[in-house]
mmCIF file of C-alpha atoms in Angstrom:
data_model
loop_
_atom_site.group_PDB
_atom_site.id
_atom_site.type_symbol
_atom_site.label_atom_id
_atom_site.label_comp_id
_atom_site.label_asym_id
_atom_site.label_seq_id
_atom_site.Cartn_x
_atom_site.Cartn_y
_atom_site.Cartn_z
ATOM 1 C CA UNK G 1 152.355 87.051 154.724
ATOM 2 C CA UNK G 2 154.931 88.573 157.016
ATOM 3 C CA UNK G 3 154.722 92.339 156.825
ATOM 4 C CA UNK G 4 155.792 95.576 158.456
ATOM 5 C CA UNK G 5 155.170 99.262 157.980
ATOM 6 C CA UNK G 6 158.147 101.107 156.520
ATOM 7 C CA UNK G 7 158.792 103.904 159.019
ATOM 8 C CA UNK G 8 161.884 105.634 157.653
ATOM 9 C CA UNK G 9 161.758 109.036 155.950
ATOM 10 C CA UNK G 10 164.329 107.915 153.364
ATOM 11 C CA UNK G 11 162.888 105.928 150.458
ATOM 12 C CA UNK G 12 164.007 102.305 150.104
ATOM 13 C CA UNK G 13 164.215 100.315 146.865
ATOM 14 C CA UNK G 14 162.947 96.753 147.283
ATOM 15 C CA UNK G 15 163.892 94.213 144.627
ATOM 16 C CA UNK G 16 161.334 91.451 144.274
ATOM 17 C CA UNK G 17 163.311 88.265 143.673
ATOM 18 C CA UNK G 18 161.593 84.971 142.900
ATOM 19 C CA UNK G 19 162.958 81.536 142.079
ATOM 20 C CA UNK G 20 163.282 82.785 138.501
ATOM 21 C CA UNK G 21 165.424 85.792 139.413
ATOM 22 C CA UNK G 22 164.657 89.485 139.825
ATOM 23 C CA UNK G 23 161.004 90.062 139.003
ATOM 24 C CA UNK G 24 160.817 93.837 139.499
ATOM 25 C CA UNK G 25 161.707 96.617 141.900
ATOM 26 C CA UNK G 26 159.597 99.177 143.712
ATOM 27 C CA UNK G 27 160.371 102.038 146.073
ATOM 28 C CA UNK G 28 158.952 101.992 149.602
ATOM 29 C CA UNK G 29 158.173 105.313 151.178
ATOM 30 C CA UNK G 30 157.232 106.071 154.773
ATOM 31 C CA UNK G 31 153.920 104.379 155.627
ATOM 32 C CA UNK G 32 154.100 101.725 152.888
ATOM 33 C CA UNK G 33 154.046 98.038 153.746
ATOM 34 C CA UNK G 34 156.965 95.727 153.046
ATOM 35 C CA UNK G 35 155.588 92.205 152.731
ATOM 36 C CA UNK G 36 157.287 88.818 152.478
ATOM 37 C CA UNK G 37 155.375 85.869 151.027
ATOM 38 C CA UNK G 38 156.039 82.207 151.956
ATOM 39 C CA UNK G 39 158.646 81.862 149.204
ATOM 40 C CA UNK G 40 160.595 84.786 150.651
ATOM 41 C CA UNK G 41 159.669 87.214 147.868
ATOM 42 C CA UNK G 42 159.669 90.782 149.220
ATOM 43 C CA UNK G 43 157.423 93.442 147.760
ATOM 44 C CA UNK G 44 155.982 96.873 148.513
ATOM 45 C CA UNK G 45 152.286 97.605 148.969
ATOM 46 C CA UNK G 46 150.384 100.769 149.911
ATOM 47 C CA UNK G 47 149.009 100.546 153.458
ATOM 48 C CA UNK G 48 145.466 101.171 152.183
ATOM 49 C CA UNK G 49 145.718 98.176 149.843
ATOM 50 C CA UNK G 50 147.244 95.967 152.545
ATOM 51 C CA UNK G 51 144.329 96.775 154.871
ATOM 52 C CA UNK G 52 141.877 95.550 152.223
ATOM 53 C CA UNK G 53 143.739 92.295 151.577
ATOM 54 C CA UNK G 54 144.830 91.192 155.081
ATOM 55 C CA UNK G 55 143.394 91.025 158.600
ATOM 56 C CA UNK G 56 145.492 93.864 160.014
ATOM 57 C CA UNK G 57 143.981 93.771 163.509
ATOM 58 C CA UNK G 58 145.092 90.175 164.103
ATOM 59 C CA UNK G 59 148.880 89.956 163.581
ATOM 60 C CA UNK G 60 150.749 86.969 164.952
ATOM 61 C CA UNK G 61 154.374 85.909 165.291
ATOM 62 C CA UNK G 62 156.251 86.031 161.968
ATOM 63 C CA UNK G 63 156.538 82.734 160.124
ATOM 64 C CA UNK G 64 159.614 81.335 158.455
ATOM 65 C CA UNK G 65 159.841 81.566 154.678
ATOM 66 C CA UNK G 66 162.022 79.808 152.140
ATOM 67 C CA UNK G 67 164.539 82.658 152.414
ATOM 68 C CA UNK G 68 163.971 83.847 155.988
ATOM 69 C CA UNK G 69 164.084 80.949 158.441
ATOM 70 C CA UNK G 70 165.052 83.029 161.499
ATOM 71 C CA UNK G 71 161.688 84.215 162.823
ATOM 72 C CA UNK G 72 163.390 86.009 165.726
ATOM 73 C CA UNK G 73 165.313 88.164 163.232
ATOM 74 C CA UNK G 74 162.086 88.894 161.356
ATOM 75 C CA UNK G 75 160.396 89.896 164.618
ATOM 76 C CA UNK G 76 163.340 92.101 165.633
ATOM 77 C CA UNK G 77 163.087 93.774 162.221
ATOM 78 C CA UNK G 78 159.426 94.585 162.908
ATOM 79 C CA UNK G 79 157.691 91.873 160.871
ATOM 80 C CA UNK G 80 154.498 90.099 161.985
ATOM 81 C CA UNK G 81 152.321 87.534 160.190
ATOM 82 C CA UNK G 82 148.946 88.579 158.719
ATOM 83 C CA UNK G 83 146.257 86.254 157.368
ATOM 84 C CA UNK G 84 144.797 87.099 153.956
ATOM 85 C CA UNK G 85 141.193 88.197 153.668
ATOM 86 C CA UNK G 86 140.828 88.668 149.939
ATOM 87 C CA UNK G 87 140.366 86.715 146.775
ATOM 88 C CA UNK G 88 141.691 87.308 143.277
ATOM 89 C CA UNK G 89 140.547 86.787 139.739
ATOM 90 C CA UNK G 90 143.245 84.709 138.035
ATOM 91 C CA UNK G 91 144.273 83.913 134.491
ATOM 92 C CA UNK G 92 147.144 81.506 133.957
ATOM 93 C CA UNK G 93 149.398 82.863 131.207
ATOM 94 C CA UNK G 94 149.602 80.712 128.061
ATOM 95 C CA UNK G 95 152.110 80.640 125.195
ATOM 96 C CA UNK G 96 149.445 82.286 123.041
ATOM 97 C CA UNK G 97 149.093 85.109 125.599
ATOM 98 C CA UNK G 98 152.856 85.705 125.446
ATOM 99 C CA UNK G 99 153.012 85.752 121.652
ATOM 100 C CA UNK G 100 149.966 88.002 121.202
ATOM 101 C CA UNK G 101 150.074 90.320 124.225
ATOM 102 C CA UNK G 102 153.576 90.143 125.737
ATOM 103 C CA UNK G 103 155.999 89.469 122.829
ATOM 104 C CA UNK G 104 158.970 90.759 124.871
ATOM 105 C CA UNK G 105 157.909 88.677 127.911
ATOM 106 C CA UNK G 106 157.326 91.866 129.911
ATOM 107 C CA UNK G 107 154.454 93.871 131.299
ATOM 108 C CA UNK G 108 154.441 97.236 133.031
ATOM 109 C CA UNK G 109 153.469 97.042 136.705
ATOM 110 C CA UNK G 110 151.154 99.600 138.329
ATOM 111 C CA UNK G 111 154.225 101.339 139.816
ATOM 112 C CA UNK G 112 155.783 101.786 136.343
ATOM 113 C CA UNK G 113 158.495 99.108 136.444
ATOM 114 C CA UNK G 114 158.838 96.314 133.905
ATOM 115 C CA UNK G 115 158.055 92.783 135.111
ATOM 116 C CA UNK G 116 159.119 89.552 133.439
ATOM 117 C CA UNK G 117 156.188 87.319 132.445
ATOM 118 C CA UNK G 118 156.399 83.625 131.546
ATOM 119 C CA UNK G 119 154.054 80.829 130.520
ATOM 120 C CA UNK G 120 152.398 79.445 133.683
ATOM 121 C CA UNK G 121 152.557 82.738 135.596
ATOM 122 C CA UNK G 122 149.304 84.240 136.855
ATOM 123 C CA UNK G 123 147.734 87.542 135.927
ATOM 124 C CA UNK G 124 145.629 88.513 138.934
ATOM 125 C CA UNK G 125 143.199 91.234 139.903
ATOM 126 C CA UNK G 126 141.587 91.814 143.312
ATOM 127 C CA UNK G 127 138.117 90.288 143.664
ATOM 128 C CA UNK G 128 135.523 91.676 143.264
ATOM 129 C CA UNK G 129 136.659 95.188 142.236
ATOM 130 C CA UNK G 130 139.562 94.347 139.854
ATOM 131 C CA UNK G 131 141.148 97.778 140.333
ATOM 132 C CA UNK G 132 144.563 96.609 139.134
ATOM 133 C CA UNK G 133 146.206 93.700 137.341
ATOM 134 C CA UNK G 134 149.473 92.228 138.520
ATOM 135 C CA UNK G 135 151.645 89.233 137.746
ATOM 136 C CA UNK G 136 152.553 86.466 140.181
ATOM 137 C CA UNK G 137 155.209 83.930 139.178
ATOM 138 C CA UNK G 138 153.909 80.359 138.906
ATOM 139 C CA UNK G 139 155.744 78.929 141.946
ATOM 140 C CA UNK G 140 154.878 81.924 144.149
ATOM 141 C CA UNK G 141 151.210 81.710 143.180
ATOM 142 C CA UNK G 142 151.061 78.019 144.080
ATOM 143 C CA UNK G 143 152.769 78.684 147.438
ATOM 144 C CA UNK G 144 150.542 81.642 148.337
ATOM 145 C CA UNK G 145 147.022 81.005 146.996
ATOM 146 C CA UNK G 146 144.425 78.234 147.291
ATOM 147 C CA UNK G 147 141.405 77.732 145.018
ATOM 148 C CA UNK G 148 137.930 78.534 146.379
ATOM 149 C CA UNK G 149 134.459 77.824 145.069
#
């Protein structure tokens, strides 16, 4: 992912927009990480979590995304590219999951905001500790993750 540390004292609301529309919003505070995945989806992550999931000591030039093709602009804005280090547990959401567990097609994210959930999306938890569960839209999961043995 491309990422940068949010350095401003003023809080910043980041809307996470996927191909399916606005997924959720979260507020970045000083020291948080603003990340951009290959599809261009922007999201907020605590620095401590980012350090567990990415190789933070080996940043490289930012990479273009589906929404951000100007890598020079990303670099000028403070973004660099970081390789992932982690794995996730994944469950692909089924129609039965929606009808039994998410009848309003929503779940509450760890930061308290509602997230839309659809058939084919992924419910993920960090491997091996599973300290949280989060949703990744189907297209974003396919663009960001690869299966491992």
